[in-house]
Amino acid sequence: MAQVTLENVWKIYDGKVVSVKDFNLVIRDREFMVLVGPSGCGKSTTLRMIAGLEEISRGTVKIGDRVVNDIPPKNRDIAMVFQNYALYPHMTVRENMAFGLKLRHLPSTEIRERVEVAAKMLGLEEYLDRKPKALSGGQRQRVAVGRAIVRQPAVFLFDEPLSNLDAKMRVQMRAEISRLQRHLQCTMIYVTHDQIEAMTMGDRICVMKDGVIQQVDEPLNIYNRPCNIFVAGFIGTPPMNFIRGRVEAVDGKPHFYAPGIEFELPQQWYEGAAPVINKPAVLGIRPEAVGESHPDPLGEALFTATVDIVEPMGAEQHVYCTAGENHLVALLAPERHYRIGDTITLSVQLSRLHLFDPESEKALPIYADQH
């Protein structure tokens, strides 16, 4: 296996359209790295530059110790799994999985052994003599993964491989790909726009926007310590609530004010919140940090809200509310029945609040060790 290093990588189309900008990232040997971001953020372009399917405008890509900028895809020791499976319809599953090995003129006995091992690993043994049209979407995706596995590459590349599957099959395939990565002890780079896939699969996540890396870290660190408003709003389902207001110093203590919402912030935030004291600020609140009663080591803030929409989810309810001029969603216990128009008192855990500078959109260092 191998480490993948991208140094100052750019992709510029027609000399003016910047798709990827000054991209610097090290994917460690045997790491599962997920590139995540909205459509058009440059994540697939980055993957294709690693694969050699897109020319690099500037910068360096290394696989192991080897610079691969000018090396053709077939010689980069990578295997790629695409969104549309890219299977040959006239070939059987066995033939599809073996095709790349035949091109490399491996002995037939070794090809057969590799295919059978991969098929067993993926539960495809009984489908080896079927053609792709006789398979479900999930089975076709397994064949595409199997075709990559038999090559035994240094790096596996996945480009939105689950996008064409239904919700239940996506969950199953997420678990299977994660299990495979642990079993094979391989380097995997996985592109998705689905932040749930990113959170559940990656050892680390690279969040991208407009061709620029926003934050690289372990999933829970990104969730608990987003570096800016974009990352905070992109990672998390339902997304983080943002309330625009002001932070005022009252008797040396920070207070947050917004229409319909006022409460005292923790005193230990004062230094970290200094850039927005007596200025506009953006408060971030995760939906699960909002409830009807939330005991918290830093205390709780209370405010009233009017119920707009209720979405029963079984184990919880997503309750969309309006507090003053602010719209927010709370994840509440399923036992109580909420009706549209109800006035309810909500509690916010102070230790789980986030504070952002509205000009730079960067998170302010208020956390200490509260998470």
Coordinates of C-alpha atoms in Angstrom, one line a residue:
M1 CA 0.0 0.0 0.0
A2 CA 1.1 3.6 -0.2
Q3 CA 0.8 7.1 1.1
V4 CA -0.7 9.7 -1.4
T5 CA 0.6 13.2 -1.3
L6 CA -0.9 16.3 -3.0
E7 CA 1.3 19.4 -3.0
N8 CA 0.0 22.7 -4.2
V9 CA -2.2 21.0 -6.7
W10 CA -4.3 23.2 -9.0
K11 CA -6.8 22.4 -11.8
I12 CA -7.6 25.3 -14.1
Y13 CA -9.8 24.8 -17.2
D14 CA -9.2 27.0 -20.3
G15 CA -6.7 29.0 -18.4
K16 CA -9.3 30.8 -16.3
V17 CA -11.9 28.5 -14.6
V18 CA -10.4 27.3 -11.3
S19 CA -11.8 23.9 -10.2
V20 CA -9.2 23.0 -7.6
K21 CA -7.1 25.7 -5.9
D22 CA -3.7 25.1 -4.1
F23 CA -4.7 21.7 -2.7
N24 CA -2.4 20.3 -0.1
L25 CA -3.2 16.9 1.5
V26 CA -1.4 13.8 2.8
I27 CA -3.4 10.6 2.8
R28 CA -1.6 8.3 5.0
D29 CA -0.7 4.7 4.2
R30 CA -3.7 2.4 4.9
E31 CA -6.0 5.4 5.7
F32 CA -9.6 5.7 4.6
M33 CA -9.8 9.4 3.5
V34 CA -13.1 10.9 2.5
L35 CA -13.4 14.0 0.3
V36 CA -16.7 15.5 0.9
G37 CA -18.5 18.7 -0.3
P38 CA -21.4 20.0 -2.4
S39 CA -21.7 19.3 -6.1
G40 CA -19.1 21.3 -8.0
C41 CA -16.6 21.7 -5.1
G42 CA -13.8 19.9 -7.0
K43 CA -13.7 16.7 -5.1
S44 CA -14.2 14.4 -8.1
T45 CA -11.7 16.4 -10.1
T46 CA -9.2 16.0 -7.3
L47 CA -9.8 12.2 -7.4
R48 CA -9.4 12.1 -11.2
M49 CA -6.1 14.0 -11.0
I50 CA -4.8 11.3 -8.5
A51 CA -6.0 8.6 -10.9
G52 CA -4.5 10.4 -13.9
L53 CA -7.8 10.9 -15.7
E54 CA -7.4 14.7 -15.4
E55 CA -4.2 16.5 -16.2
I56 CA -2.8 18.5 -13.3
S57 CA -2.5 22.3 -14.1
R58 CA 0.1 22.9 -11.3
G59 CA 1.5 21.1 -8.4
T60 CA 2.6 17.5 -7.6
V61 CA 0.9 14.3 -6.9
K62 CA 2.9 11.4 -5.3
I63 CA 1.9 7.8 -4.8
G64 CA 4.4 6.5 -2.3
D65 CA 7.7 8.1 -3.1
R66 CA 6.9 8.4 -6.8
V67 CA 5.8 11.6 -8.6
V68 CA 3.0 10.4 -10.9
N69 CA 2.1 13.7 -12.7
D70 CA 3.2 12.3 -16.1
I71 CA 2.5 8.6 -15.5
P72 CA -0.5 7.2 -17.3
P73 CA -3.4 5.8 -15.2
K74 CA -2.6 2.2 -16.0
N75 CA 0.9 2.5 -14.5
R76 CA -0.1 4.4 -11.3
D77 CA -0.9 1.2 -9.3
I78 CA -4.4 2.4 -8.5
A79 CA -7.9 1.0 -9.0
M80 CA -11.0 3.1 -9.4
V81 CA -14.7 2.4 -8.6
F82 CA -17.1 4.6 -10.5
Q83 CA -20.7 5.8 -9.7
N84 CA -22.1 4.0 -12.8
Y85 CA -20.2 0.7 -12.2
A86 CA -18.6 0.7 -15.7
L87 CA -19.2 -3.0 -16.2
Y88 CA -19.0 -4.7 -19.6
P89 CA -22.6 -5.8 -20.3
H90 CA -21.6 -8.7 -22.6
M91 CA -19.3 -10.3 -20.0
T92 CA -20.1 -12.4 -17.0
V93 CA -19.3 -11.3 -13.4
R94 CA -16.3 -13.5 -13.5
E95 CA -15.1 -12.1 -16.8
N96 CA -15.6 -8.5 -15.7
M97 CA -13.6 -9.1 -12.5
A98 CA -10.8 -10.9 -14.4
F99 CA -10.6 -8.5 -17.4
G100 CA -7.9 -6.2 -16.0
L101 CA -5.8 -9.1 -14.9
K102 CA -5.9 -10.7 -18.4
L103 CA -4.7 -7.4 -19.9
R104 CA -1.7 -7.7 -17.6
H105 CA -1.1 -11.2 -18.8
L106 CA -1.3 -12.9 -15.4
P107 CA -1.4 -16.7 -15.3
S108 CA -4.9 -18.0 -15.6
T109 CA -4.6 -19.9 -12.3
E110 CA -3.7 -16.8 -10.4
I111 CA -6.5 -14.9 -12.1
R112 CA -9.0 -17.6 -11.1
E113 CA -7.7 -17.6 -7.5
R114 CA -7.9 -13.8 -7.1
V115 CA -11.4 -13.6 -8.6
E116 CA -12.7 -16.4 -6.3
V117 CA -11.2 -14.8 -3.2
A118 CA -12.7 -11.5 -4.0
A119 CA -16.1 -13.0 -4.9
K120 CA -16.2 -14.8 -1.6
M121 CA -15.2 -11.7 0.3
L122 CA -18.1 -9.8 -1.4
G123 CA -20.7 -12.6 -1.4
L124 CA -20.7 -12.9 -5.2
E125 CA -19.8 -16.6 -5.5
E126 CA -23.2 -17.7 -6.8
Y127 CA -23.4 -14.8 -9.3
L128 CA -20.0 -15.4 -11.1
D129 CA -21.6 -16.7 -14.2
R130 CA -24.3 -14.1 -14.5
K131 CA -24.2 -11.0 -16.6
P132 CA -24.7 -7.5 -15.1
K133 CA -28.2 -7.1 -16.4
A134 CA -29.2 -10.1 -14.2
L135 CA -27.9 -8.3 -11.1
S136 CA -29.4 -5.7 -8.7
G137 CA -27.7 -2.3 -8.3
G138 CA -26.0 -3.4 -5.1
Q139 CA -24.7 -6.6 -6.7
R140 CA -23.3 -4.6 -9.7
Q141 CA -21.6 -2.3 -7.3
R142 CA -20.0 -5.3 -5.5
V143 CA -18.7 -6.5 -8.9
A144 CA -17.2 -3.1 -9.5
V145 CA -15.5 -3.2 -6.1
G146 CA -14.4 -6.8 -6.7
R147 CA -12.8 -5.8 -10.0
A148 CA -10.8 -3.3 -8.1
I149 CA -9.9 -5.7 -5.3
V150 CA -8.4 -8.4 -7.6
R151 CA -5.9 -5.9 -9.0
Q152 CA -4.4 -5.6 -5.5
P153 CA -3.5 -1.9 -6.1
A154 CA -1.5 0.5 -3.9
V155 CA -4.5 2.8 -3.7
F156 CA -8.3 2.4 -4.1
L157 CA -10.3 5.4 -5.5
F158 CA -14.1 5.6 -5.1
D159 CA -16.0 8.2 -7.0
E160 CA -19.6 8.5 -5.5
P161 CA -20.0 4.8 -5.7
L162 CA -23.3 4.6 -3.8
S163 CA -25.2 7.4 -5.5
N164 CA -27.3 5.1 -7.7
L165 CA -28.4 2.8 -4.8
D166 CA -31.6 3.1 -2.7
A167 CA -31.3 4.2 0.9
K168 CA -31.3 0.7 2.4
M169 CA -28.7 -0.6 0.0
R170 CA -26.5 2.5 0.6
V171 CA -26.4 1.8 4.3
Q172 CA -25.5 -1.8 3.6
M173 CA -22.8 -1.0 1.1
R174 CA -21.3 1.7 3.4
A175 CA -20.7 -1.0 6.0
E176 CA -19.3 -3.4 3.5
I177 CA -16.8 -1.0 2.0
S178 CA -15.7 0.0 5.5
R179 CA -15.3 -3.6 6.5
L180 CA -13.3 -4.3 3.3
Q181 CA -11.0 -1.4 4.0
R182 CA -10.2 -2.8 7.4
H183 CA -9.8 -6.3 6.1
L184 CA -7.5 -5.4 3.2
Q185 CA -5.6 -2.8 5.3
C186 CA -5.4 -0.6 2.2
T187 CA -5.3 3.1 1.3
M188 CA -8.7 4.3 0.2
I189 CA -9.8 7.7 -1.1
Y190 CA -13.5 8.1 -1.3
V191 CA -15.5 11.0 -2.8
T192 CA -19.1 11.7 -1.8
H193 CA -21.5 14.6 -1.4
D194 CA -23.2 12.7 1.4
Q195 CA -22.0 13.9 4.8
I196 CA -23.5 10.8 6.5
E197 CA -21.3 8.6 4.3
A198 CA -18.3 10.8 5.2
M199 CA -19.0 10.7 9.0
T200 CA -19.6 7.0 9.1
M201 CA -16.8 5.7 6.8
G202 CA -13.8 8.0 7.0
D203 CA -10.8 7.8 9.3
R204 CA -10.4 11.4 8.4
I205 CA -12.6 13.8 6.3
C206 CA -11.5 16.5 4.0
V207 CA -14.3 19.1 3.6
M208 CA -14.1 21.1 0.4
K209 CA -15.9 24.2 -1.0
D210 CA -15.2 25.9 -4.3
G211 CA -12.1 23.8 -4.9
V212 CA -10.5 24.8 -1.6
I213 CA -9.9 22.6 1.5
Q214 CA -12.0 23.9 4.4
Q215 CA -11.0 21.5 7.1
V216 CA -9.3 18.1 7.5
D217 CA -9.8 16.1 10.6
E218 CA -11.4 13.0 12.2
P219 CA -15.2 12.9 11.8
L220 CA -16.1 13.7 15.4
N221 CA -13.6 16.5 15.6
I222 CA -15.1 18.1 12.5
Y223 CA -18.6 17.7 14.0
N224 CA -17.7 19.0 17.4
R225 CA -15.2 21.7 16.3
P226 CA -16.1 23.0 12.9
C227 CA -13.6 25.6 11.7
N228 CA -16.2 27.9 10.0
I229 CA -19.8 28.4 9.2
F230 CA -19.7 26.4 6.0
V231 CA -18.3 23.3 7.7
A232 CA -20.7 23.6 10.6
G233 CA -23.7 23.8 8.4
F234 CA -22.6 21.1 5.9
I235 CA -21.7 18.4 8.5
G236 CA -24.7 17.3 10.5
T237 CA -28.2 16.1 9.9
P238 CA -30.4 18.1 10.4
P239 CA -27.9 20.9 9.9
M240 CA -26.8 23.3 12.6
N241 CA -29.1 26.2 13.5
F242 CA -27.5 29.6 12.9
I243 CA -28.8 32.7 14.8
R244 CA -27.5 36.1 13.9
G245 CA -27.4 38.6 16.8
R246 CA -24.9 40.5 18.9
V247 CA -22.6 39.7 21.8
E248 CA -22.7 42.4 24.4
A249 CA -20.5 42.8 27.6
V250 CA -22.8 43.4 30.6
D251 CA -21.0 43.9 33.9
G252 CA -18.0 42.1 32.4
K253 CA -20.0 39.1 31.3
P254 CA -20.9 38.2 27.7
H255 CA -24.5 38.1 26.7
F256 CA -26.1 37.1 23.4
Y257 CA -28.9 39.1 22.0
A258 CA -31.1 38.3 19.0
P259 CA -34.8 39.0 18.3
G260 CA -36.7 36.8 20.7
I261 CA -33.6 35.3 22.2
E262 CA -31.5 36.6 25.0
F263 CA -29.2 34.8 27.5
E264 CA -25.9 35.0 29.3
L265 CA -23.0 33.2 27.8
P266 CA -20.4 31.3 29.9
Q267 CA -17.9 33.7 31.5
Q268 CA -15.0 31.5 30.3
W269 CA -15.9 32.4 26.7
Y270 CA -15.0 36.1 27.2
E271 CA -11.5 35.9 25.9
G272 CA -12.2 33.7 23.0
A273 CA -15.3 35.8 22.0
A274 CA -13.3 39.0 22.1
P275 CA -13.4 39.7 18.3
V276 CA -17.3 39.9 18.5
I277 CA -17.8 41.5 21.9
N278 CA -20.2 44.5 21.3
K279 CA -20.4 43.5 17.7
P280 CA -22.6 41.3 15.4
A281 CA -22.0 37.5 15.9
V282 CA -23.5 34.2 14.7
L283 CA -24.5 31.6 17.2
G284 CA -24.5 28.0 16.1
I285 CA -26.7 25.4 17.8
R286 CA -26.9 21.7 16.9
P287 CA -30.5 20.5 16.8
E288 CA -29.7 17.8 19.4
A289 CA -28.4 20.5 21.8
V290 CA -32.0 21.9 21.9
G291 CA -34.6 20.3 24.1
E292 CA -37.1 20.9 26.8
S293 CA -34.7 20.2 29.6
H294 CA -30.9 19.9 29.1
P295 CA -28.8 19.7 32.3
D296 CA -25.4 21.0 31.4
P297 CA -22.2 21.7 33.3
L298 CA -22.1 25.2 31.9
G299 CA -25.8 25.8 32.4
E300 CA -28.7 26.1 30.0
A301 CA -30.4 29.0 28.2
L302 CA -34.2 29.1 28.0
F303 CA -36.4 30.7 25.4
T304 CA -39.9 30.3 24.0
A305 CA -40.7 29.3 20.5
T306 CA -43.7 28.5 18.3
V307 CA -44.0 25.1 16.6
D308 CA -44.1 25.3 12.8
I309 CA -43.6 21.8 11.6
V310 CA -43.3 18.4 13.3
E311 CA -41.6 15.5 11.7
P312 CA -42.0 12.2 13.7
M313 CA -38.9 10.0 13.1
G314 CA -39.7 7.2 15.4
A315 CA -36.9 7.4 18.0
E316 CA -37.1 11.2 17.9
Q317 CA -39.1 14.2 16.5
H318 CA -37.7 17.0 14.4
V319 CA -39.6 20.0 15.6
Y320 CA -39.2 23.1 13.4
C321 CA -39.8 26.3 15.5
T322 CA -39.7 30.1 15.3
A323 CA -38.2 32.1 18.2
G324 CA -38.7 35.8 17.6
E325 CA -37.4 36.2 14.0
N326 CA -35.2 33.0 14.2
H327 CA -36.0 29.7 12.6
L328 CA -34.5 26.6 14.2
V329 CA -35.0 22.8 14.4
A330 CA -34.9 20.8 17.6
L331 CA -34.5 17.1 18.1
L332 CA -37.0 16.2 20.8
A333 CA -38.1 13.0 22.5
P334 CA -41.0 11.1 20.8
E335 CA -43.2 10.8 23.9
R336 CA -44.8 14.2 23.8
H337 CA -47.2 15.2 21.1
Y338 CA -46.5 18.6 19.5
R339 CA -49.0 20.5 17.4
I340 CA -48.5 23.3 15.0
G341 CA -48.9 26.6 16.7
D342 CA -48.0 25.4 20.2
T343 CA -45.8 27.7 22.3
I344 CA -43.0 25.7 23.9
T345 CA -40.1 26.5 26.2
L346 CA -36.8 25.3 24.8
S347 CA -33.5 24.7 26.6
V348 CA -30.1 25.0 24.9
Q349 CA -27.0 23.3 26.3
L350 CA -24.4 26.1 26.7
S351 CA -21.5 23.8 26.5
R352 CA -22.5 22.7 23.0
L353 CA -22.9 26.2 21.5
H354 CA -20.7 27.5 18.7
L355 CA -19.8 31.1 18.0
F356 CA -18.7 32.5 14.7
D357 CA -17.4 35.9 13.4
P358 CA -19.9 36.9 10.7
E359 CA -17.2 38.8 8.7
S360 CA -14.6 36.0 8.4
E361 CA -17.2 33.2 9.1
K362 CA -14.5 31.5 11.2
A363 CA -15.3 29.8 14.5
L364 CA -14.1 31.6 17.6
P365 CA -12.0 29.7 20.1
I366 CA -14.5 29.4 22.9
Y367 CA -14.5 25.7 23.4
A368 CA -11.8 25.0 25.9
D369 CA -12.4 21.3 26.7
Q370 CA -16.2 21.5 26.9
H371 CA -16.9 18.8 24.3

